[in-house]
Coordinates of C-alpha atoms and ligand atoms in Angstrom, one line a residue:
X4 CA 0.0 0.0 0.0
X5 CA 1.2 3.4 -0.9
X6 CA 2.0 5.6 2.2
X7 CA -0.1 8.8 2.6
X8 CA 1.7 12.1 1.5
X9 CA 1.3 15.0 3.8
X10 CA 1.8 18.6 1.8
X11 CA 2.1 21.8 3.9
X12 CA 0.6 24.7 1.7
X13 CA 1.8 28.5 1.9
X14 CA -0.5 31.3 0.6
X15 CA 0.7 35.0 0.5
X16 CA -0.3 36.4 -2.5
X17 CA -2.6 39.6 -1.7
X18 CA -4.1 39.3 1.7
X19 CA -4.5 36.5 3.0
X20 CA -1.7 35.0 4.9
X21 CA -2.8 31.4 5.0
X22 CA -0.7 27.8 6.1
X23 CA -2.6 23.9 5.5
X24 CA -2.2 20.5 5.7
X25 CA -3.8 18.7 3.1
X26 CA -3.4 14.8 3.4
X27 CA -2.6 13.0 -0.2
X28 CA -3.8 16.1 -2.4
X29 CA -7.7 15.9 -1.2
X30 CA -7.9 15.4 2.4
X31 CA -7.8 18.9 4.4
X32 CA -6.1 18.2 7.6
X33 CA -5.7 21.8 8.7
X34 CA -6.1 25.1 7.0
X35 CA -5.3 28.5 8.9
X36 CA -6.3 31.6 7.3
X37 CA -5.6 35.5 8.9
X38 CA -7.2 37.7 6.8
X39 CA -6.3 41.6 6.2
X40 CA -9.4 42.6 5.4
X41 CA -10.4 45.0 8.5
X42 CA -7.2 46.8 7.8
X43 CA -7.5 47.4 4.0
X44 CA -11.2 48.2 4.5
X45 CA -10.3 52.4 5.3
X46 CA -8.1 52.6 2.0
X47 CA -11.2 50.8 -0.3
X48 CA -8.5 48.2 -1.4
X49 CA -5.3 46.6 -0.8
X50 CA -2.5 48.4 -0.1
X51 CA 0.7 46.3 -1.0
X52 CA 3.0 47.8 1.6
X53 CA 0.5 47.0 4.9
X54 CA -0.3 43.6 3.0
X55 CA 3.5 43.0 3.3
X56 CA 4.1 44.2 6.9
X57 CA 0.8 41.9 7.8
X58 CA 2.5 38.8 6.3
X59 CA 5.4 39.4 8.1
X60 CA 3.7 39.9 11.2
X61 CA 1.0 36.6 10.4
X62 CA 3.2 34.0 8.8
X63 CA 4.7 32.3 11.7
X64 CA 2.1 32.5 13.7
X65 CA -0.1 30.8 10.9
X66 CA 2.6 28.1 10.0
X67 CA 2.5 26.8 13.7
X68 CA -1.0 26.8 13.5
X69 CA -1.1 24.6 11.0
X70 CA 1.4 22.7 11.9
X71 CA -0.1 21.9 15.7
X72 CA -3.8 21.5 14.6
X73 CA -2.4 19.1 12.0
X74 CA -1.4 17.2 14.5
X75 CA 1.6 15.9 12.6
X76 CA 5.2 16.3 13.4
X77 CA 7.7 17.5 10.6
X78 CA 9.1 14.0 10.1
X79 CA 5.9 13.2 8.9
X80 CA 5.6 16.3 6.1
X81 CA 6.7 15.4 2.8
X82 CA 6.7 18.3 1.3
X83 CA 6.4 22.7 1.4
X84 CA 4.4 23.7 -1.7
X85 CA 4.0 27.6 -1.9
X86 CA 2.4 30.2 -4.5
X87 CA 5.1 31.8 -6.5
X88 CA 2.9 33.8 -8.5
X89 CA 1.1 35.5 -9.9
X90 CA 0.2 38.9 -6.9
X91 CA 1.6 41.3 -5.1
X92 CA 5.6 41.1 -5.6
X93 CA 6.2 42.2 -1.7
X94 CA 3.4 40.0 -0.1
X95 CA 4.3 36.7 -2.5
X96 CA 7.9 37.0 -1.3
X97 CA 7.0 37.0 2.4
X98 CA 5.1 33.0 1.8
X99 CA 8.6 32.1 -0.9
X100 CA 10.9 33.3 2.2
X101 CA 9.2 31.6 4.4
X102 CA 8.9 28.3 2.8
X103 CA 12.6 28.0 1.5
X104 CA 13.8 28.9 5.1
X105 CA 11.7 25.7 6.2
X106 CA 12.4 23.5 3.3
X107 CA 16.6 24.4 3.9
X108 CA 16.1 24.2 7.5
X109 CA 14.0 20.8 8.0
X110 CA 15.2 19.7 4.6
X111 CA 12.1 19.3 2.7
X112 CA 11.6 19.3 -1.1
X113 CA 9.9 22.8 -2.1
X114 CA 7.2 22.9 -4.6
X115 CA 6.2 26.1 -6.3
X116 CA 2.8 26.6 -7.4
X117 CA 0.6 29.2 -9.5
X118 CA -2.0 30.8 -7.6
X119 CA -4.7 30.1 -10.3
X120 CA -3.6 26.5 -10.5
X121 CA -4.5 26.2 -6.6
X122 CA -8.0 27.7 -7.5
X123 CA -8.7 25.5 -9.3
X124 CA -7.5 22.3 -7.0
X125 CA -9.3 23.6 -4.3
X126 CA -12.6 22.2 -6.3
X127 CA -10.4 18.5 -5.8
X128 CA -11.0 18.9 -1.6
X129 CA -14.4 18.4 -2.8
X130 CA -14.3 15.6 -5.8
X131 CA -12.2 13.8 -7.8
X132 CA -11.4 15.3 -11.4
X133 CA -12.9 14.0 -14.2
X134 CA -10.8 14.6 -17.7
X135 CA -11.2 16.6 -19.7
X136 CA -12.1 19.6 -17.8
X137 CA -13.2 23.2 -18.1
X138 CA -12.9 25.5 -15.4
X139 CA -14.2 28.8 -14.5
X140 CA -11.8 31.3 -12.9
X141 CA -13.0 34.6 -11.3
X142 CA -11.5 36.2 -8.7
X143 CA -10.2 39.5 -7.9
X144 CA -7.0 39.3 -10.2
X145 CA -8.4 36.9 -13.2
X146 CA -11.2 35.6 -15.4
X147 CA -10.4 32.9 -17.2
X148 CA -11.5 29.9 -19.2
X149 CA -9.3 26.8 -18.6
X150 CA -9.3 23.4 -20.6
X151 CA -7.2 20.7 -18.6
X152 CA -7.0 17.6 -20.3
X153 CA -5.1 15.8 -17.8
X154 CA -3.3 16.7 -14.0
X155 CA -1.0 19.5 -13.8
X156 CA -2.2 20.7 -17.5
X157 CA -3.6 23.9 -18.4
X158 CA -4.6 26.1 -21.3
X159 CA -6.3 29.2 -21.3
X160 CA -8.7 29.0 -24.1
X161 CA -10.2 32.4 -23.0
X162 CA -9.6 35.7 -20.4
X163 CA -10.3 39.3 -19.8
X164 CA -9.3 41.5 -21.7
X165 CA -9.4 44.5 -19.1
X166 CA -11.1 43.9 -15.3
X167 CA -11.5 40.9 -13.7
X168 CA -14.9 40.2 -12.7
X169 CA -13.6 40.9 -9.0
X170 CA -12.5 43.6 -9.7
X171 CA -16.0 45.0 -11.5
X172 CA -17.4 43.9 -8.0
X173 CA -15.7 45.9 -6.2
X174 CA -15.3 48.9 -8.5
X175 CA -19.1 49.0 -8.9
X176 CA -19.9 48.6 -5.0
X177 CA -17.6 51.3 -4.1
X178 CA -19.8 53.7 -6.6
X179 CA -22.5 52.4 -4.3
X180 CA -20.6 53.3 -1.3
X181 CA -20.3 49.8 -0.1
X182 CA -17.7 48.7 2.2
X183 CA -14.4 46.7 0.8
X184 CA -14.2 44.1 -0.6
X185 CA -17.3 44.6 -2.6
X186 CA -18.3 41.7 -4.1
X187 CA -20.5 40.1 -1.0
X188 CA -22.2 43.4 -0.4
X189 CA -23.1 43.8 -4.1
X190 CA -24.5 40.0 -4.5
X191 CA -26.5 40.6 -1.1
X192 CA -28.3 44.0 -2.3
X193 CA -28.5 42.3 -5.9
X194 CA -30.9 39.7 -3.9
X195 CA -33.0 42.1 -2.6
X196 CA -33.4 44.2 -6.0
X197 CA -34.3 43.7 -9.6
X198 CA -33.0 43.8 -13.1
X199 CA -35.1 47.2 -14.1
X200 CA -32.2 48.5 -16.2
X201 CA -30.4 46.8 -18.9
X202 CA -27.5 46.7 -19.2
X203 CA -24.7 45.9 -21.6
X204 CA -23.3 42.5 -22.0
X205 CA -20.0 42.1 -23.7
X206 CA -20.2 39.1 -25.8
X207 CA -17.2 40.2 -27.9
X208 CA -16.1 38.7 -31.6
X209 CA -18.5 35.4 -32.1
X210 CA -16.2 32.0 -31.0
X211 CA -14.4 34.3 -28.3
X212 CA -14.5 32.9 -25.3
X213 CA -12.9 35.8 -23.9
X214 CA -14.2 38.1 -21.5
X215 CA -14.3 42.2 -21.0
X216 CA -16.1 44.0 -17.9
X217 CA -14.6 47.5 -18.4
X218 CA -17.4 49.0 -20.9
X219 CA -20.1 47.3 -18.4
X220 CA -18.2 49.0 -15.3
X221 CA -18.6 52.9 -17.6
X222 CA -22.6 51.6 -18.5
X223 CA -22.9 51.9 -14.4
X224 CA -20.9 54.6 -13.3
X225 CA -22.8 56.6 -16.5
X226 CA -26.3 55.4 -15.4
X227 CA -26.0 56.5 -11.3
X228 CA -24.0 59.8 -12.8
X229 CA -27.0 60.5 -15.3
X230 CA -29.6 59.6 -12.3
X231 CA -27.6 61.9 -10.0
X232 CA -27.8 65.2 -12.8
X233 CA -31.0 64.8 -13.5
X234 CA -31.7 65.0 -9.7
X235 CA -33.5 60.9 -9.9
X236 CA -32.5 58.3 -7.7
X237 CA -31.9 55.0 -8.6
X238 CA -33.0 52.1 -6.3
X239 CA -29.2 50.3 -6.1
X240 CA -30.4 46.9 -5.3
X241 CA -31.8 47.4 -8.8
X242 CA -28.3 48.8 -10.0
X243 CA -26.7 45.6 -8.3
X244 CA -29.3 43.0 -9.7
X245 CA -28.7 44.4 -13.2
X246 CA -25.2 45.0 -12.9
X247 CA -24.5 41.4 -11.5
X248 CA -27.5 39.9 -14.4
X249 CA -24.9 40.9 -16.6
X250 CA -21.7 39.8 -15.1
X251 CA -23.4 36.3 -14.5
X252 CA -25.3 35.8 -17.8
X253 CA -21.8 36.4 -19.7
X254 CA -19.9 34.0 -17.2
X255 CA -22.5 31.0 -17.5
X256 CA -23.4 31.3 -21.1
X257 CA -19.5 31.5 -22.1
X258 CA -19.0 28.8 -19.8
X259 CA -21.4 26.5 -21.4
X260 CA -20.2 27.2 -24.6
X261 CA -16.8 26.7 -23.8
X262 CA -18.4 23.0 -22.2
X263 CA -19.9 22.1 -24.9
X264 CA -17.2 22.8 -27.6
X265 CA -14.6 20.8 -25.8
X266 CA -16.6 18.3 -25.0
X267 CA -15.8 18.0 -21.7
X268 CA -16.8 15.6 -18.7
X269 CA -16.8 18.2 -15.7
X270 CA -16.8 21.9 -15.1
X271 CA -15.3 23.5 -12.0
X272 CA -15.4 26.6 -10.9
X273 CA -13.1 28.8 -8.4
X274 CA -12.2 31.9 -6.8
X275 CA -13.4 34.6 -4.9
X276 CA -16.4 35.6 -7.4
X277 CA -17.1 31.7 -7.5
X278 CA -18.9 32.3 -3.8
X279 CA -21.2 34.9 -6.1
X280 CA -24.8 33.7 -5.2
X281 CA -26.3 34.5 -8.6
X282 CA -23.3 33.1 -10.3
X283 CA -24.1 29.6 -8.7
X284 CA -27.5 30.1 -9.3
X285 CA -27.1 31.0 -12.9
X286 CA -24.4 28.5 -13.8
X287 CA -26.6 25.8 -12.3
X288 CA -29.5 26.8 -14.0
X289 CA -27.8 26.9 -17.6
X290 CA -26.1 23.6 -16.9
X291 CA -29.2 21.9 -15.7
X292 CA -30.0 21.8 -19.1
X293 CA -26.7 19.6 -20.3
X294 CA -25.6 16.4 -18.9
X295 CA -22.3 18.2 -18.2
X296 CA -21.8 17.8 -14.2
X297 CA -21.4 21.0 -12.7
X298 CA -19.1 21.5 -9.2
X299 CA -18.6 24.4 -6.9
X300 CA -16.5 24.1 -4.2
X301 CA -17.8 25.6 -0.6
X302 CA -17.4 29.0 -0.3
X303 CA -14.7 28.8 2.5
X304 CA -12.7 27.0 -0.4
X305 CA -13.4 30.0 -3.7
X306 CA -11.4 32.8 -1.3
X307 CA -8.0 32.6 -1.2
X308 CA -6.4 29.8 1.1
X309 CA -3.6 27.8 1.5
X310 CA -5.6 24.5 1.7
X311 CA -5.9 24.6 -2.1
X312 CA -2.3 25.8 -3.0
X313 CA -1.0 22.3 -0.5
X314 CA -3.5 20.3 -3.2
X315 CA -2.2 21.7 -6.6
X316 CA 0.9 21.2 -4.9
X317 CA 0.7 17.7 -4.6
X318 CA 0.0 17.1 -8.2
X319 CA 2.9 18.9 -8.7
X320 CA 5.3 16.9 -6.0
X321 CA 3.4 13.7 -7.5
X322 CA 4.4 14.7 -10.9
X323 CA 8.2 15.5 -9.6
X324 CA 8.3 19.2 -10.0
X325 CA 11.0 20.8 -7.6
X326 CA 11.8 24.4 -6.8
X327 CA 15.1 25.1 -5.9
X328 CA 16.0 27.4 -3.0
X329 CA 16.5 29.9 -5.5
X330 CA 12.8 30.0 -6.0
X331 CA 11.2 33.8 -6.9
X332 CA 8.3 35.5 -6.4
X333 CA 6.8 35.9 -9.7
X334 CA 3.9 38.7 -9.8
X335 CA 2.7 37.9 -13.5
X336 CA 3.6 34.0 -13.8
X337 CA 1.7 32.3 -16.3
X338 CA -0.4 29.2 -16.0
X339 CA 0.3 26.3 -18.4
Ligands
LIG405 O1 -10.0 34.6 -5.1 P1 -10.0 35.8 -4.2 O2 -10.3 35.6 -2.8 O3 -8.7 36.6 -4.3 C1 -8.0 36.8 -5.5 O4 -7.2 35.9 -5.9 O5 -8.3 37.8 -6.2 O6 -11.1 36.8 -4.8 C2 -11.4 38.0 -4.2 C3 -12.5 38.7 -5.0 C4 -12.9 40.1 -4.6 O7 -12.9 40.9 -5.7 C5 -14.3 39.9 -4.0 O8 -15.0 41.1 -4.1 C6 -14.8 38.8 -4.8 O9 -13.8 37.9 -5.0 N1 -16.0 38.2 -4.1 C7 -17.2 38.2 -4.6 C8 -18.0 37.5 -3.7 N2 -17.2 37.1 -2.7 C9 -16.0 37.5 -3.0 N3 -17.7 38.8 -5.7 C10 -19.0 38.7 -5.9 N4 -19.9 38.0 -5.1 C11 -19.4 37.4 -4.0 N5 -20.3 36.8 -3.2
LIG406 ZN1 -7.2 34.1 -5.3

C-alpha cells in the first residue's frame, strides 16, 4: 500500500496569509487563514506595503497553526508547496521566504505553485477530477477559461481583456458606497433588487471565449452619474441586480459554450467571485439543461487559502516538480 503524503501549503499572494495541511492532495487536515481585510477596509482596497508588513507579522504564527492543529510532526511532512505567482511582488515574497527557510532548515523538497492553478485544486478537496475539464476562474485578479486535459495541464482558451470580474465587483460597489471588498455586499443587495435596467453584455467577436467588464463598469458609473444630474434616484439593489444579471449571464453562457465545444466531462469553478450567489444560481441553471456535471467548491474554499495551494501542490510533488532554493516570487507567472 502506498504511504499517505502530507503537503504543507503556503499562501501570500494579496491578503490572505494562509498555512494547510492537506493529506494525499484531497484530504484537508488543517487550514489557517488570517485575513487583512479590517485593515485594508479604510483605504477601499489593498495596499501592498500593509499587506506585506501583515504577512510578516501573520506567517509564523499561521505556519504553527497549521502545523499543531495538523497534528503531525515535521518527520511526517513530505513536502512545502508555496504560491510563486502570480500577486503582489512584496506580499508573495513574504510566503517564498518563508517556505525555503523551512524546506533548507528541516530539509524538505519545495514545490512552487501558481496561484490560479491552486484555485482550481481547491474544487479537488471536494471531488475527484474527471478529464477533460473546463474551469471557471474569477476572482479579484483573473477571469479565465481553462481546458485541462489531464493533472497538472492547463490552457487558457479564453480571459479578460481588461477587469477581472472581482475587480468590476468591487469597483461598482464602491460607486454604491459599499464597504471593501465589494463583491459580497453587491451580490447581497443584488438579492433584494431587480433587473429594471439593462444593461450591456459584452459578448465580444462570435467563437471568443474571452471576457471584457470595463465597458459594463462605464454603463454603471454613467447610469448613477445620469440619475444623480437629473436630480433621480436610482434604487441600487436594482443597480446591483442588473449590474451582477450581466456579469453572471456572460460567465455562464461563455461557460457552457466553452463546455460544450470541448466536449468536456466536468466543469469546476473557483475563486473569490465563484462564492457569487447569482453566479451559482445561474451556472446551475444553464447547466441543468446539459448532462455536463457541474461543481462548486464551498465558499470557505473560492477565497484565497492555503488548503488549495498544498492540493495543486501535490499534483505537482506527485508529478516531480522541484523548486530550488532559488525560487522567486513571480507577480505575472503564467499558467500552463
Ligand atoms: O480569489 P479571491 O479571494 O482573491 C483573488 O485571488 O483575487 O477573490 C477576491 C474577489 C474580490 O474581488 C471579492 O469582491 C470577490 O472575490 N468576491 C465576490 C463575492 N465574494 C468574494 N464577488 C461577488 N460576489 C461574492 N459573493
Ligand atoms: Zn485568489
Amino acid at each position: 500500500m502506498k504511504k499517505d503524503t502530507y503537503i504543507l501549503g503556503i499562501e501570500t499572494s494579496c491578503d490572505e496569509t494562509a498555512a494547510a495541511v492537506v493529506k494525499n492532495g484531497q484530504e484537508v487536515i488543517s487550514n489557517v487563514v488570517a485575513s487583512q481585510i479590517d485593515s485594508h477596509k479604510r483605504f477601499g482596497g489593498v495596499v501592498p506595503e500593509i499587506a506585506s508588513r501583515h504577512h510578516v507579522e501573520q506567517i509564523t504564527i499561521v505556519l504553527e497553526e497549521a502545523l499543531a492543529e495538523s497534528g503531525l510532526t515535521w518527520d511526517e511532512i513530505d513536502a512545502i508547496a508555496v504560491t510563486e505567482g502570480p500577486g503582489l511582488v512584496g506580499a508573495l515574497l513574504i510566503g517564498v521566504n518563508a517556505a525555503k527557510a523551512l524546506a533548507f532548515v528541516k530539509q524538505k523538497p519545495l514545490v512552487g505553485v501558481h496561484h490560479i492553478a491552486g484555485h482550481i485544486y481547491a474544487n479537488r478537496l471536494e471531488k475527484e477530477f474527471d478529464f477533460p475539464l473546463m474551469a471557471l476562474i474569477v476572482s479579484g485578479g483573473h477571469t479565465e477559461l481553462v481546458l485541462m486535459k489531464e493533472h497538472g495541464h492547463f490552457e487558457v482558451i479564453g480571459e479578460t481583456r481588461d477587469d477581472a470580474a472581482g475587480e468590476a465587483y468591487d469597483k461598482v460597489a464602491r460607486m454604491l458606497d459599499l464597504p471593501y471588498p465589494g463583491g459580497p455586499h453587491v451580490d447581497k443587495l443584488a438579492a433584494k433588487g431587480e433587473e429594471t435596467i439593462d444593461f450591456p453584455r459584452a459578448w465580444l467577436e462570435e467563437n471568443s471565449f474571452d471576457f471584457s467588464f470595463s465597458g459594463l463598469k462605464s454603463a454603471v458609473i454613467n447610469k448613477l452619474h445620469n440619475a444623480k444630474q437629473r436630480g433621480e434616484t436610482l434604487k441600487p439593489e436594482d443597480v446591483a441586480a442588473s449590474f451582477q444579471a450581466s456579469v453572471t449571464d456572460v460567465l455562464s453562457t461563455k461557460t457552457v459554450e466553452a463546455a460544450k465545444k470541448y466536449n468536456v466531462k466536468q466543469v469546476i469553478v473557483a475563486g473569490g467571485v465563484a462564492a457569487n450567489k447569482g453566479l451559482r444560481a445561474e451556472l446551475g441553471n444553464k447547466f441543468a439543461d446539459t448532462d455536463i456535471p457541474l461543481l462548486i467548491p464551498p465558499l470557505k474554499l473560492c477565497t484565497d487559502n492555503a488548503a488549495m495551494i498544498a492540493a495543486a501542490g501535490f499534483i505537482a510533488y506527485e508529478q516531480g516538480n522541484r523548486s530550488g532554493l532559488d525560487l522567486n516570487a513571480n507577480p505575472s507567472l503564467m499558467l500552463r
